[in-house]
Amino acid sequence: MYSIPRLNDVRTKLDPIPGAVPHPLDLPKGCKFAPRCKYATAKCWAEEPTLEQVDEHQFVRCFYPEKEVRNSAEHQKAVVNHES
Ligand code: SF4
């Protein structure tokens, strides 16, 4: 979400998503962003999130779309940074 350009954003540089885009014929199991996501948990590595509509024009495909949840101490303890 930090990589999306916004008209009211005063930053001169966007935050890139670290790592490389996976090969389309060798996609990871679970969430396709898990290898590059600093919030990935064991659930992210094992299951692919479904696409959920959050308002009239917006959809999300993430188990933890709320920033407060992702940044909570409980969530940080559950973060798995690599497939294990
Ligand atoms: S936190 Fe969301 S984007 Fe990140 S790996 Fe899990 S489901 Fe994917």
Short mmCIF file of N, CA, C and O and ligand atoms in Angstrom, two decimals, residues 31 33-34 37 39-41 44 49 61-64 70, ligand 1:
data_model
loop_
_atom_site.label_atom_id
_atom_site.label_comp_id
_atom_site.label_asym_id
_atom_site.label_seq_id
_atom_site.Cartn_x
_atom_site.Cartn_y
_atom_site.Cartn_z
N CYS A 31 -0.22 -16.64 -0.04
CA CYS A 31 -0.26 -15.28 -0.59
C CYS A 31 0.96 -15.05 -1.48
O CYS A 31 2.09 -15.36 -1.10
N PHE A 33 2.43 -12.46 -2.15
CA PHE A 33 3.32 -11.44 -1.63
C PHE A 33 4.10 -11.92 -0.40
O PHE A 33 4.97 -11.20 0.10
N ALA A 34 3.83 -13.11 0.11
CA ALA A 34 4.45 -13.58 1.36
C ALA A 34 5.98 -13.47 1.34
O ALA A 34 6.57 -13.00 2.33
N CYS A 37 6.71 -9.72 1.91
CA CYS A 37 5.88 -8.95 2.84
C CYS A 37 6.44 -9.04 4.26
O CYS A 37 6.62 -10.13 4.79
N TYR A 39 4.92 -8.42 6.86
CA TYR A 39 3.85 -8.75 7.80
C TYR A 39 3.38 -10.20 7.64
O TYR A 39 2.41 -10.60 8.26
N ALA A 40 4.05 -10.98 6.80
CA ALA A 40 3.59 -12.34 6.51
C ALA A 40 3.66 -13.24 7.73
O ALA A 40 4.64 -13.25 8.47
N THR A 41 2.61 -14.02 7.94
CA THR A 41 2.55 -15.01 9.03
C THR A 41 2.53 -16.40 8.41
O THR A 41 2.47 -16.55 7.18
N CYS A 44 -0.20 -16.78 5.97
CA CYS A 44 0.06 -16.18 4.65
C CYS A 44 0.85 -17.14 3.77
O CYS A 44 0.61 -17.22 2.56
N PRO A 49 -5.17 -15.61 0.42
CA PRO A 49 -6.35 -14.85 0.84
C PRO A 49 -7.34 -14.66 -0.30
O PRO A 49 -6.95 -14.57 -1.47
N ARG A 61 -7.04 -8.21 -0.98
CA ARG A 61 -6.71 -9.63 -0.91
C ARG A 61 -5.56 -9.77 0.09
O ARG A 61 -4.40 -9.88 -0.27
N CYS A 62 -5.90 -9.70 1.36
CA CYS A 62 -4.91 -9.77 2.45
C CYS A 62 -5.63 -10.24 3.70
O CYS A 62 -6.77 -9.84 3.95
N PHE A 63 -4.95 -11.09 4.48
CA PHE A 63 -5.53 -11.55 5.74
C PHE A 63 -5.53 -10.45 6.79
O PHE A 63 -6.28 -10.51 7.75
N TYR A 64 -4.66 -9.47 6.64
CA TYR A 64 -4.50 -8.44 7.67
C TYR A 64 -4.55 -7.04 7.05
O TYR A 64 -3.55 -6.31 7.06
N ARG A 70 -1.80 -5.20 11.73
CA ARG A 70 -0.45 -5.56 11.24
C ARG A 70 0.65 -5.03 12.16
O ARG A 70 1.67 -5.66 12.34
S1 SF4 B 1 0.01 -9.75 5.32
FE1 SF4 B 1 -1.37 -9.69 3.54
S2 SF4 B 1 -0.06 -9.11 1.79
FE2 SF4 B 1 1.29 -9.77 3.45
S3 SF4 B 1 1.66 -11.92 3.03
FE3 SF4 B 1 -0.09 -11.82 4.48
S4 SF4 B 1 -1.91 -11.84 3.20
FE4 SF4 B 1 -0.15 -11.35 1.87
#
